[in-house]
Coordinates of C-alpha atoms (C1' of nucleotides) in Angstrom, one line a residue:
Chain A
X4 CA 101.6 -150.7 144.0
X5 CA 105.2 -150.2 145.2
X6 CA 107.8 -151.9 143.1
X7 CA 110.8 -153.2 144.9
X8 CA 113.5 -153.0 142.4
X9 CA 116.1 -153.7 145.1
X10 CA 116.5 -157.3 146.2
X11 CA 114.8 -158.1 149.5
X12 CA 117.9 -157.9 151.5
X13 CA 121.6 -157.9 151.0
X14 CA 122.3 -161.5 151.8
X15 CA 125.5 -163.0 150.5
X16 CA 123.6 -164.8 147.8
X17 CA 121.7 -161.7 146.5
X18 CA 124.9 -159.7 146.7
X19 CA 126.7 -162.2 144.6
X20 CA 123.8 -162.3 142.1
X21 CA 124.1 -158.5 141.8
X22 CA 127.9 -158.5 141.4
X23 CA 127.9 -161.3 138.8
X24 CA 124.9 -160.0 136.9
X25 CA 126.6 -156.6 136.5
X26 CA 129.9 -158.2 135.6
X27 CA 128.3 -160.5 133.0
X28 CA 126.3 -157.8 131.2
X29 CA 129.4 -155.6 130.9
X30 CA 131.0 -158.3 128.9
X31 CA 133.7 -159.1 131.4
X32 CA 133.6 -162.7 130.4
X33 CA 133.5 -162.2 126.7
X34 CA 137.1 -162.9 126.3
X35 CA 138.0 -165.0 129.3
X36 CA 136.1 -168.1 130.3
X37 CA 133.6 -167.9 133.1
X38 CA 135.2 -169.2 136.3
X39 CA 134.4 -172.6 137.8
X40 CA 132.4 -172.8 140.9
X41 CA 135.4 -173.2 143.0
X42 CA 137.1 -170.3 141.4
X43 CA 134.1 -168.1 141.9
X44 CA 133.8 -169.1 145.5
X45 CA 137.5 -168.2 146.1
X46 CA 137.2 -164.9 144.2
X47 CA 134.2 -163.7 146.2
X48 CA 134.9 -165.4 149.5
X49 CA 131.6 -167.3 149.5
X50 CA 130.9 -171.0 150.1
X51 CA 130.0 -173.2 147.2
X52 CA 126.4 -173.3 148.3
X53 CA 126.0 -169.5 148.0
X54 CA 127.9 -169.5 144.7
X55 CA 125.8 -172.2 143.2
X56 CA 122.6 -170.6 144.3
X57 CA 123.6 -167.3 142.8
X58 CA 124.6 -169.0 139.5
X59 CA 121.2 -170.8 139.5
X60 CA 119.4 -167.5 139.8
X61 CA 121.4 -166.1 136.9
X62 CA 120.6 -169.2 135.0
X63 CA 116.9 -168.6 135.6
X64 CA 117.3 -165.2 134.1
X65 CA 118.9 -166.6 131.1
X66 CA 122.4 -165.1 131.7
X67 CA 124.3 -168.4 132.4
X68 CA 124.1 -172.0 131.6
X69 CA 126.0 -174.8 133.3
X70 CA 126.8 -178.4 132.4
X71 CA 129.0 -180.9 134.3
X72 CA 132.5 -181.1 133.1
X73 CA 131.8 -178.3 130.6
X74 CA 131.6 -175.6 133.2
X75 CA 129.4 -172.6 133.4
X76 CA 129.1 -170.3 130.4
X77 CA 127.6 -166.9 129.7
X78 CA 124.6 -167.4 127.4
X79 CA 124.7 -165.5 124.1
X80 CA 123.3 -162.1 124.6
X81 CA 120.4 -162.7 122.3
X82 CA 118.9 -165.1 124.8
X83 CA 119.2 -163.0 127.9
X84 CA 115.8 -162.2 129.3
X85 CA 115.8 -158.5 128.7
X86 CA 112.3 -158.3 130.0
X87 CA 113.5 -159.3 133.5
X88 CA 113.7 -156.1 135.5
X89 CA 117.0 -157.1 137.1
X90 CA 118.6 -157.8 133.7
X91 CA 117.4 -154.6 132.3
X92 CA 118.6 -152.7 135.3
X93 CA 122.1 -154.2 135.1
X94 CA 122.3 -153.4 131.5
X95 CA 121.2 -149.8 132.0
X96 CA 123.4 -149.3 135.1
X97 CA 126.5 -151.0 133.9
X98 CA 126.4 -150.9 130.1
X99 CA 124.3 -147.9 129.4
X100 CA 123.8 -146.9 125.8
X101 CA 121.5 -144.6 124.2
X102 CA 121.0 -147.3 121.6
X103 CA 119.5 -149.6 124.2
X104 CA 117.4 -146.9 125.7
X105 CA 116.1 -146.0 122.2
X106 CA 115.2 -149.6 121.6
X107 CA 113.3 -149.7 124.8
X108 CA 111.5 -146.5 124.1
X109 CA 110.6 -147.8 120.7
X110 CA 108.8 -150.6 122.5
X111 CA 107.1 -148.2 124.8
X112 CA 105.9 -146.4 121.6
X113 CA 104.0 -149.5 120.7
X114 CA 102.8 -150.4 124.2
X115 CA 101.8 -147.2 125.9
X116 CA 99.5 -145.7 123.4
X117 CA 97.7 -149.1 123.2
X118 CA 97.5 -149.1 127.0
X119 CA 96.1 -145.7 127.0
X120 CA 93.4 -146.7 124.5
X121 CA 92.5 -149.7 126.6
X122 CA 92.4 -147.6 129.7
X123 CA 90.1 -145.2 128.0
X124 CA 87.7 -148.0 127.1
X125 CA 87.8 -149.9 130.4
X126 CA 89.1 -147.9 133.3
X127 CA 86.6 -147.5 136.2
X128 CA 86.4 -144.5 138.4
X129 CA 89.0 -145.7 140.9
X130 CA 91.5 -146.5 138.2
X131 CA 91.0 -143.0 136.6
X132 CA 91.4 -141.6 140.1
X133 CA 94.8 -143.2 140.4
X134 CA 95.9 -141.8 137.1
X135 CA 94.7 -138.4 138.2
X136 CA 96.7 -138.8 141.4
X137 CA 99.8 -139.4 139.3
X138 CA 99.1 -136.2 137.4
X139 CA 98.5 -134.2 140.7
X140 CA 101.9 -135.5 141.9
X141 CA 103.5 -134.2 138.7
X142 CA 102.0 -130.8 139.3
X143 CA 103.1 -130.9 142.9
X144 CA 106.6 -131.8 141.7
X145 CA 106.4 -128.7 139.4
X146 CA 106.2 -126.7 142.6
X147 CA 109.0 -128.7 144.2
X148 CA 106.5 -130.5 146.5
X149 CA 107.2 -134.0 145.1
X150 CA 109.8 -136.0 143.3
X151 CA 109.4 -135.4 139.6
X152 CA 110.6 -138.8 138.4
X153 CA 108.5 -140.7 140.9
X154 CA 105.4 -138.7 140.0
X155 CA 106.0 -139.3 136.3
X156 CA 106.4 -143.0 136.9
X157 CA 103.3 -143.1 139.0
X158 CA 101.3 -141.7 136.2
X159 CA 102.5 -144.2 133.6
X160 CA 102.1 -147.1 136.1
X161 CA 98.5 -146.1 136.8
X162 CA 97.7 -146.0 133.1
X163 CA 99.2 -149.5 132.6
X164 CA 97.3 -150.8 135.5
X165 CA 94.1 -149.3 134.3
X166 CA 94.2 -151.5 131.2
X167 CA 93.2 -154.5 133.3
X168 CA 95.7 -156.5 131.3
X169 CA 98.3 -158.3 133.3
X170 CA 100.9 -158.2 130.6
X171 CA 100.7 -154.4 130.3
X172 CA 100.8 -154.1 134.0
X173 CA 104.0 -156.1 134.1
X174 CA 105.8 -153.6 132.0
X175 CA 105.6 -151.0 134.7
X176 CA 108.6 -152.5 136.5
X177 CA 110.6 -152.2 133.3
X178 CA 109.5 -148.6 132.6
X179 CA 110.2 -147.7 136.2
X180 CA 113.7 -149.0 135.9
X181 CA 114.4 -147.4 132.5
X182 CA 113.0 -144.0 133.6
X183 CA 115.0 -143.9 136.8
X184 CA 118.3 -144.9 135.3
X185 CA 118.1 -143.0 132.0
X186 CA 117.7 -139.9 134.0
X187 CA 120.7 -140.7 136.1
X188 CA 122.8 -141.0 133.0
X189 CA 121.4 -138.4 130.5
X190 CA 120.6 -135.2 132.2
X191 CA 119.5 -134.0 128.8
X192 CA 116.4 -136.1 129.1
X193 CA 115.4 -135.2 132.5
X194 CA 114.5 -131.6 131.8
X195 CA 110.9 -131.0 131.0
X196 CA 110.9 -133.8 128.5
X197 CA 107.2 -134.4 128.5
X198 CA 105.3 -131.5 129.9
X199 CA 102.4 -131.7 132.3
X200 CA 100.0 -130.5 129.6
X201 CA 100.7 -133.5 127.5
X202 CA 100.0 -135.8 130.4
X203 CA 96.9 -134.0 131.1
X204 CA 95.7 -134.6 127.6
X205 CA 96.1 -138.3 128.1
X206 CA 94.2 -138.2 131.4
X207 CA 91.4 -136.2 129.8
X208 CA 91.0 -138.6 126.9
X209 CA 90.9 -141.6 129.2
X210 CA 88.4 -140.0 131.5
X211 CA 86.3 -139.1 128.5
X212 CA 86.4 -142.7 127.4
X213 CA 88.0 -141.7 124.1
X214 CA 90.5 -144.5 123.2
X215 CA 91.7 -142.9 119.9
X216 CA 92.5 -139.6 121.5
X217 CA 94.1 -141.3 124.5
X218 CA 96.3 -143.3 122.2
X219 CA 97.3 -140.3 120.2
X220 CA 98.1 -138.2 123.2
X221 CA 100.2 -140.9 124.8
X222 CA 101.9 -141.5 121.5
X223 CA 102.9 -137.9 121.3
X224 CA 104.3 -138.1 124.8
X225 CA 106.5 -141.1 124.2
X226 CA 107.5 -139.9 120.8
X227 CA 108.9 -136.8 122.5
X228 CA 111.1 -139.0 124.7
X229 CA 112.3 -140.9 121.8
X230 CA 113.1 -137.8 119.9
X231 CA 115.1 -136.5 122.8
X232 CA 117.1 -139.7 122.9
X233 CA 117.7 -139.3 119.1
X234 CA 119.1 -135.8 119.4
X235 CA 121.2 -136.8 122.4
X236 CA 122.5 -139.7 120.4
X237 CA 123.2 -137.4 117.4
X238 CA 125.0 -134.9 119.7
X239 CA 127.3 -137.5 121.3
X240 CA 127.9 -138.8 117.8
X241 CA 128.9 -135.3 116.7
X242 CA 131.0 -135.0 119.8
X243 CA 132.8 -138.2 119.0
X244 CA 133.4 -137.0 115.4
X245 CA 134.8 -133.7 116.7
X246 CA 137.0 -135.6 119.1
X247 CA 138.3 -137.7 116.3
X248 CA 139.1 -134.6 114.2
X249 CA 140.8 -133.0 117.1
X250 CA 142.8 -136.1 118.0
Chain B
X23 CA 99.6 -184.6 146.6
X24 CA 99.6 -184.9 142.8
X25 CA 103.2 -184.3 141.8
X26 CA 105.2 -183.7 138.7
X27 CA 103.7 -184.3 135.3
X28 CA 106.8 -183.2 133.4
X29 CA 109.8 -185.4 134.1
X30 CA 113.1 -183.8 135.1
X31 CA 114.4 -182.8 131.7
X32 CA 117.9 -182.7 132.8
X33 CA 118.5 -182.8 136.5
X34 CA 116.8 -183.1 139.8
X35 CA 116.9 -179.4 140.2
X36 CA 115.3 -178.5 136.9
X37 CA 112.7 -181.1 137.4
X38 CA 111.8 -179.7 140.8
X39 CA 111.7 -176.2 139.4
X40 CA 109.2 -177.5 136.8
X41 CA 107.1 -179.3 139.4
X42 CA 107.0 -176.4 141.8
X43 CA 106.5 -173.8 139.1
X44 CA 103.4 -175.6 137.9
X45 CA 102.1 -176.2 141.3
X46 CA 102.5 -172.6 142.3
X47 CA 100.7 -171.1 139.3
X48 CA 97.8 -173.4 139.7
X49 CA 97.2 -171.9 143.1
X50 CA 98.0 -175.1 145.0
X51 CA 99.4 -173.0 147.8
X52 CA 96.8 -170.3 148.0
X53 CA 95.1 -171.8 151.0
X54 CA 97.8 -173.8 152.6
X55 CA 101.2 -172.3 153.5
X56 CA 104.2 -173.1 151.3
X57 CA 106.2 -175.9 152.8
X58 CA 109.5 -175.4 154.6
X59 CA 112.7 -176.5 153.0
X60 CA 112.8 -179.7 154.9
X61 CA 109.2 -180.4 154.1
X62 CA 109.8 -179.8 150.4
X63 CA 112.8 -182.0 150.4
X64 CA 110.9 -184.8 152.0
X65 CA 107.9 -184.5 149.7
X66 CA 110.0 -184.6 146.6
X67 CA 112.7 -186.8 147.8
X68 CA 115.5 -184.4 147.0
X69 CA 118.3 -183.1 149.1
X70 CA 118.3 -179.7 150.6
X71 CA 120.8 -178.4 148.1
X72 CA 118.5 -179.3 145.2
X73 CA 115.5 -177.9 147.0
X74 CA 117.2 -174.6 147.8
X75 CA 118.5 -174.2 144.3
X76 CA 115.1 -174.8 142.8
X77 CA 113.5 -172.3 145.3
X78 CA 116.1 -169.8 144.3
X79 CA 115.4 -170.2 140.6
X80 CA 111.7 -169.7 141.3
X81 CA 112.6 -166.6 143.4
X82 CA 114.5 -165.2 140.5
X83 CA 111.3 -165.6 138.4
X84 CA 109.3 -163.7 141.0
X85 CA 107.2 -166.6 142.1
X86 CA 108.6 -167.1 145.6
X87 CA 110.2 -165.1 148.3
X88 CA 112.0 -166.5 151.3
X89 CA 113.1 -165.1 154.6
X90 CA 114.6 -166.8 157.7
X91 CA 112.1 -167.7 160.3
X92 CA 109.3 -166.5 158.1
X93 CA 109.6 -169.3 155.6
X94 CA 109.1 -169.3 151.9
X95 CA 106.0 -167.7 150.5
X96 CA 104.3 -167.5 147.2
X97 CA 104.6 -164.0 145.8
X98 CA 101.3 -162.2 145.1
X99 CA 100.4 -163.0 141.5
X100 CA 100.6 -159.4 140.4
X101 CA 104.4 -159.6 140.9
X102 CA 105.0 -162.8 139.0
X103 CA 107.2 -162.2 136.0
X104 CA 104.7 -163.0 133.3
X105 CA 107.2 -162.0 130.7
X106 CA 109.4 -164.9 131.7
X107 CA 108.8 -167.7 129.2
X108 CA 108.8 -170.4 131.9
X109 CA 106.2 -168.6 133.9
X110 CA 104.0 -168.0 131.0
X111 CA 104.3 -171.6 129.9
X112 CA 103.4 -172.9 133.4
X113 CA 100.3 -170.6 133.5
X114 CA 99.1 -171.6 130.0
X115 CA 99.8 -175.3 130.6
X116 CA 98.5 -175.6 134.0
X117 CA 96.0 -172.8 134.5
X118 CA 94.9 -172.2 131.0
X119 CA 92.2 -169.6 130.5
X120 CA 90.9 -167.9 127.4
X121 CA 91.1 -164.7 129.5
X122 CA 94.8 -165.0 129.9
X123 CA 95.3 -165.8 126.3
X124 CA 93.1 -162.9 125.3
X125 CA 95.2 -160.6 127.4
X126 CA 98.4 -161.9 125.8
X127 CA 96.9 -161.4 122.3
X128 CA 95.9 -157.9 123.3
X129 CA 99.5 -157.2 123.9
X130 CA 100.5 -158.8 120.6
X131 CA 98.0 -156.5 119.0
X132 CA 100.1 -153.6 120.2
X133 CA 103.5 -155.1 119.5
X134 CA 103.3 -157.0 116.3
X135 CA 101.9 -154.3 114.0
X136 CA 104.6 -151.9 115.3
X137 CA 107.2 -154.6 114.7
X138 CA 106.0 -155.1 111.2
X139 CA 106.2 -151.4 110.6
X140 CA 109.8 -151.3 111.9
X141 CA 110.7 -154.3 109.8
X142 CA 109.3 -152.5 106.8
X143 CA 111.5 -149.5 107.4
X144 CA 114.6 -151.3 108.4
X145 CA 114.8 -154.9 107.3
X146 CA 117.7 -155.8 105.0
X147 CA 117.6 -158.4 102.2
X148 CA 118.6 -161.3 104.5
X149 CA 115.9 -160.5 107.1
X150 CA 113.2 -160.3 104.5
X151 CA 114.5 -163.6 103.1
X152 CA 113.9 -165.1 106.5
X153 CA 110.4 -163.8 106.7
X154 CA 109.8 -165.2 103.2
X155 CA 111.1 -168.5 104.4
X156 CA 108.5 -168.5 107.1
X157 CA 105.8 -167.9 104.6
X158 CA 107.1 -170.6 102.3
X159 CA 107.0 -173.0 105.2
X160 CA 103.4 -172.1 105.8
X161 CA 102.6 -172.7 102.2
X162 CA 104.4 -176.1 102.5
X163 CA 102.4 -176.8 105.6
X164 CA 99.2 -176.2 103.6
X165 CA 100.3 -179.1 101.5
X166 CA 101.1 -181.2 104.5
X167 CA 104.8 -180.8 103.9
X168 CA 105.6 -178.9 107.1
X169 CA 104.3 -178.4 110.6
X170 CA 101.7 -175.6 110.4
X171 CA 102.3 -174.2 113.9
X172 CA 106.1 -174.2 113.6
X173 CA 105.8 -172.5 110.2
X174 CA 103.5 -169.8 111.6
X175 CA 105.8 -169.2 114.5
X176 CA 108.8 -169.0 112.2
X177 CA 107.1 -166.2 110.3
X178 CA 106.3 -164.2 113.3
X179 CA 109.7 -164.7 114.8
X180 CA 111.3 -163.6 111.6
X181 CA 109.3 -160.3 111.6
X182 CA 110.2 -159.6 115.2
X183 CA 113.9 -160.3 114.5
X184 CA 113.7 -158.0 111.5
X185 CA 112.9 -155.0 113.7
X186 CA 116.5 -155.0 114.8
X187 CA 115.1 -154.2 118.3
X188 CA 116.2 -156.6 121.0
X189 CA 113.1 -156.1 123.1
X190 CA 110.8 -157.0 120.2
X191 CA 113.0 -160.0 119.5
X192 CA 112.7 -161.1 123.1
X193 CA 109.0 -161.5 122.7
X194 CA 109.3 -164.3 120.2
X195 CA 109.9 -166.8 123.0
X196 CA 106.6 -165.8 124.6
X197 CA 104.7 -165.8 121.3
X198 CA 106.2 -169.2 120.6
X199 CA 104.9 -170.6 123.9
X200 CA 101.5 -169.0 123.6
X201 CA 100.9 -170.2 120.1
X202 CA 102.0 -173.8 120.8
X203 CA 100.0 -174.1 123.9
X204 CA 96.9 -172.3 122.9
X205 CA 96.6 -174.6 120.0
X206 CA 96.9 -177.6 122.3
X207 CA 93.9 -176.4 124.3
X208 CA 91.6 -174.7 121.9
X209 CA 91.2 -176.5 118.6
X210 CA 88.9 -173.8 117.6
X211 CA 91.8 -171.5 117.1
X212 CA 94.1 -173.8 115.3
X213 CA 91.9 -174.1 112.2
X214 CA 92.9 -171.6 109.5
X215 CA 92.9 -168.8 111.9
X216 CA 95.0 -166.4 109.9
X217 CA 95.2 -167.4 106.3
X218 CA 98.3 -167.5 104.2
X219 CA 97.0 -164.6 102.2
X220 CA 97.0 -162.3 105.2
X221 CA 100.6 -163.3 106.0
X222 CA 101.6 -162.7 102.4
X223 CA 100.2 -159.2 102.7
X224 CA 102.5 -158.5 105.6
X225 CA 105.5 -159.8 103.8
X226 CA 104.7 -157.8 100.7
X227 CA 104.3 -154.6 102.6
X228 CA 107.6 -155.2 104.5
X229 CA 109.4 -156.1 101.3
X230 CA 108.0 -153.0 99.7
X231 CA 109.3 -150.9 102.6
X232 CA 105.8 -149.7 103.4
X233 CA 105.5 -149.4 107.2
X234 CA 102.0 -148.3 107.3
X235 CA 100.6 -151.1 105.2
X236 CA 102.7 -153.6 107.0
X237 CA 101.3 -152.5 110.4
X238 CA 97.7 -152.6 109.1
X239 CA 98.2 -156.1 107.6
X240 CA 99.7 -157.4 110.7
X241 CA 97.1 -155.8 112.8
X242 CA 94.4 -157.5 110.8
X243 CA 96.1 -160.8 111.3
X244 CA 96.4 -160.5 115.1
X245 CA 92.9 -159.1 115.4
X246 CA 91.6 -162.2 113.7
X247 CA 93.2 -164.3 116.4
X248 CA 91.8 -162.1 119.1
X249 CA 88.3 -162.3 117.6
X250 CA 88.5 -166.0 117.6
X251 CA 89.4 -166.1 121.2
X252 CA 86.5 -163.8 121.9
X253 CA 84.0 -166.0 120.1
X254 CA 85.4 -169.1 121.8
X255 CA 85.1 -167.3 125.1
X256 CA 81.5 -166.2 124.4
X257 CA 80.7 -169.8 123.4
X258 CA 82.1 -171.3 126.5
X259 CA 80.3 -168.6 128.4
X260 CA 77.1 -169.6 126.7
X261 CA 77.8 -173.2 127.4
X262 CA 78.3 -172.4 131.1
X263 CA 75.0 -170.5 131.2
X264 CA 73.2 -173.4 129.4
X265 CA 74.7 -175.8 131.9
X266 CA 73.5 -173.7 134.7
X267 CA 70.0 -173.6 133.3
X268 CA 70.0 -177.3 132.8
X269 CA 71.4 -178.0 136.2
Chain C
dA4 C1' 141.9 -192.8 110.2
dC5 C1' 138.6 -194.6 113.4
dC6 C1' 136.8 -196.7 117.6
dG7 C1' 136.5 -197.7 122.3
dA8 C1' 138.3 -197.8 127.1
dC9 C1' 139.9 -194.9 130.4
dA10 C1' 141.4 -190.7 132.9
dT11 C1' 140.0 -186.2 134.4
dA12 C1' 137.7 -181.9 135.4
dT13 C1' 133.5 -179.9 136.5
dT14 C1' 128.9 -179.6 137.9
dA15 C1' 125.2 -182.2 140.5
dT16 C1' 123.7 -184.1 144.7
dA17 C1' 123.8 -185.4 149.5
dT18 C1' 124.4 -184.5 154.4
dG19 C1' 125.5 -182.4 158.8
dA20 C1' 126.6 -178.5 161.4
dT21 C1' 126.5 -173.7 162.5
dT22 C1' 124.7 -168.9 162.2
dA23 C1' 121.4 -165.2 161.5
dT24 C1' 116.9 -163.5 161.5
dT25 C1' 112.5 -162.7 163.3
dC26 C1' 108.3 -164.2 165.2
dT27 C1' 106.2 -165.7 169.6
dT28 C1' 105.9 -166.0 174.3
dC29 C1' 107.0 -165.0 178.6
dT30 C1' 108.7 -161.8 182.0
dT31 C1' 109.2 -157.6 184.3
dA32 C1' 108.5 -152.9 185.3
dA33 C1' 105.7 -148.8 185.3
Chain D
dT21 C1' 96.6 -153.5 183.1
dT22 C1' 99.8 -152.4 179.9
dA23 C1' 104.0 -151.7 177.6
dA24 C1' 108.7 -152.8 177.1
dG25 C1' 112.1 -156.0 177.0
dA26 C1' 114.2 -160.6 177.3
dA27 C1' 114.3 -165.3 176.3
dG28 C1' 113.0 -169.1 173.3
dA29 C1' 112.0 -171.3 169.0
dA30 C1' 111.5 -171.9 164.1
dT31 C1' 113.3 -171.3 159.7
dA32 C1' 116.1 -169.9 156.0
dA33 C1' 121.2 -168.7 155.2
dT34 C1' 125.7 -170.2 155.2
dC35 C1' 129.6 -173.2 155.6
dA36 C1' 132.1 -177.5 154.9
dT37 C1' 132.9 -181.9 153.0
dA38 C1' 132.0 -186.0 150.6
dT39 C1' 130.2 -188.7 146.7
dA40 C1' 127.9 -189.2 142.1
dA41 C1' 127.1 -188.1 137.4
dT42 C1' 128.6 -186.4 133.1
dA43 C1' 131.1 -184.5 129.4
dT44 C1' 135.6 -184.0 127.2
dG45 C1' 139.9 -185.2 125.9
dT46 C1' 143.7 -188.8 125.6
dC47 C1' 145.7 -192.8 124.3
dG48 C1' 146.1 -197.5 122.6
dG49 C1' 144.6 -200.7 119.4
dT50 C1' 142.9 -202.1 115.1

DNA sequence: ACCGACATATTATATGATTATTCTTCTTAA
DNA sequence: TTAAGAAGAATAATCATATAATATGTCGGT
C-alpha cells in the first residue's frame, strides 16, 4: 500500500495548512499571539474562506483552537496529535531533535516486537511473501538496485500489515515519516544501521511461526536504531560542551 | 435519512463534523456516493461555508478526500486515522465491535507494559504521586466514593504520563475513549475486570524502580482485559450459532 | 468593591459570483 | 473503425461581502 505523505495537491488551502503547520510547530507563535483571520489572510494573500478552512484543518489536528472574540490560539503542545502523520512530519522537518526521534523510537521498541510476534502467529502465506519482498528489496538495495530507505520501510510496513491489526497497521505512516526524515537529518543513522542479516532473522522467525523469536529479533533491530540515536545525541552533547569550552 | 444523534456541542460546524463522522464510519456511504457540497448543505440545513469547513476537518482526519469535478469521496477505511481520538470514538460509538476493541487492546498489550517499565526507571516523586492518586481513587470507587471508570483511567493516564515520552502520553486520549465506550457497550467488561490488587502491584513496582516487574504486572492487567473481550466474543459467537440453529 | 448594561473585536454563518479541474461526450482525422 | 482532440458540463476551490453570535473589557451606578 503506497502511503501518500504529501497532500493530494498543492491548492491554496493545503499550501496554507502546510505553512501554518510548520510555523506553529517551530514555536513561531509562542511569544506573539496568533494572528486573527483577517491578519492571516493579508499575510498569506488568501481569502478568508481559504484561511478559515486551513485553520479548521489545523484545529482538527489539535494544533489550534478558535473562539469568537477570543481569537485563534495555538493549543498547548501536550495536546497536539503527535500520532497524526502531518503533525509528526512538521515536527521532524521543522523542529528536528534527537530527543523527539528517541521518544518515537522508544515507542517503536514497544510496538514492533509485538507486531513481529503477532505476525509470526497469524501471517498467511501472502503476508509473509510481502515481508520477503521487502527483504529482497533491501538486498537489491545493497547492490545499488533499489532505494535502501524505501526498501527498509517496505519491510517494516509489511510486518505491521501482517499483524492483521488495524492499529498496528496505522503506525506505518508514522514510521515511514520518521525513517525518511531522520535519515535526511542524521547521516550517522543512515549507514548500515540495521543490517540485512538482522532483518532476515525477523523474517525467518515469522515464517517459522515463532512469535517469541520474531519479537526478540525485531527488538534487537529497533534497539540498534535507538542506540545509534543515543550515541549521536551524546556526541552532539559532547560537541556542544567542547564548543562551550572553546567559546 | 437518520441524522445527528449528538447535538452540535458548540457550533454548526462542529455539529456537522460529528454527524458526518458518525455517518461515514458506519458505512452509510459505502453503497451510495457521498453527496456534493450543495447536497450536504441542503440535507443538513447549513451554509456552504459550514459544510466545506466540516468536510475539511474530516479530510484532515483522513476520512474524506475531495477534488473538483470528482466530488468528495470517503477514503478507504485502511487510511482512516484510527489514532485520532475522534475517529476512534466514532467507530466505537457507532460501529462498535468486539473485534475492534480486541485489536485496540492488543495494542495496549504492547504499549502499556513498556510504559510501566519506563515509568519505573524514570518517574520522579511527583509522577509516582499521581499514579498513587489514581490508585487511591480506585479504592475510593470501591467504596462508592468515586467513579470507577474515571479512577481507572486516571491511573493508566498517570502511568503513561510518567514515561516522560510524548508519544506514550498521547495514547491516553485513545485509552480514555476506548475504556469509557467499551464499558457502555459491554457490561461484561465493566465488572471487576482488573482488580485493585493488580493495579497496586504495578504501582509498587514503579515506586520500587523495578521496570521488569512493572511491565509484568501491567501486562497481566491488560491481558486480563483482553481475555475478557475474548470470552465475550466467544459467547456472542456461540449465541449467534445458537440463533442460527434455532432459526 | 460589586454588578449590570453597553461597546467592541473576533470568529461563525450565510450567500452569490467566479475560477480551476477533470470527467464525459462529441467531433474530426487517419 | 479507431484514436486523438475539442467542446461541454459538473463539481470543488476560491473570492468577496454582509450579517449574526459570542466573549471580553469598560464604564456608570449603587
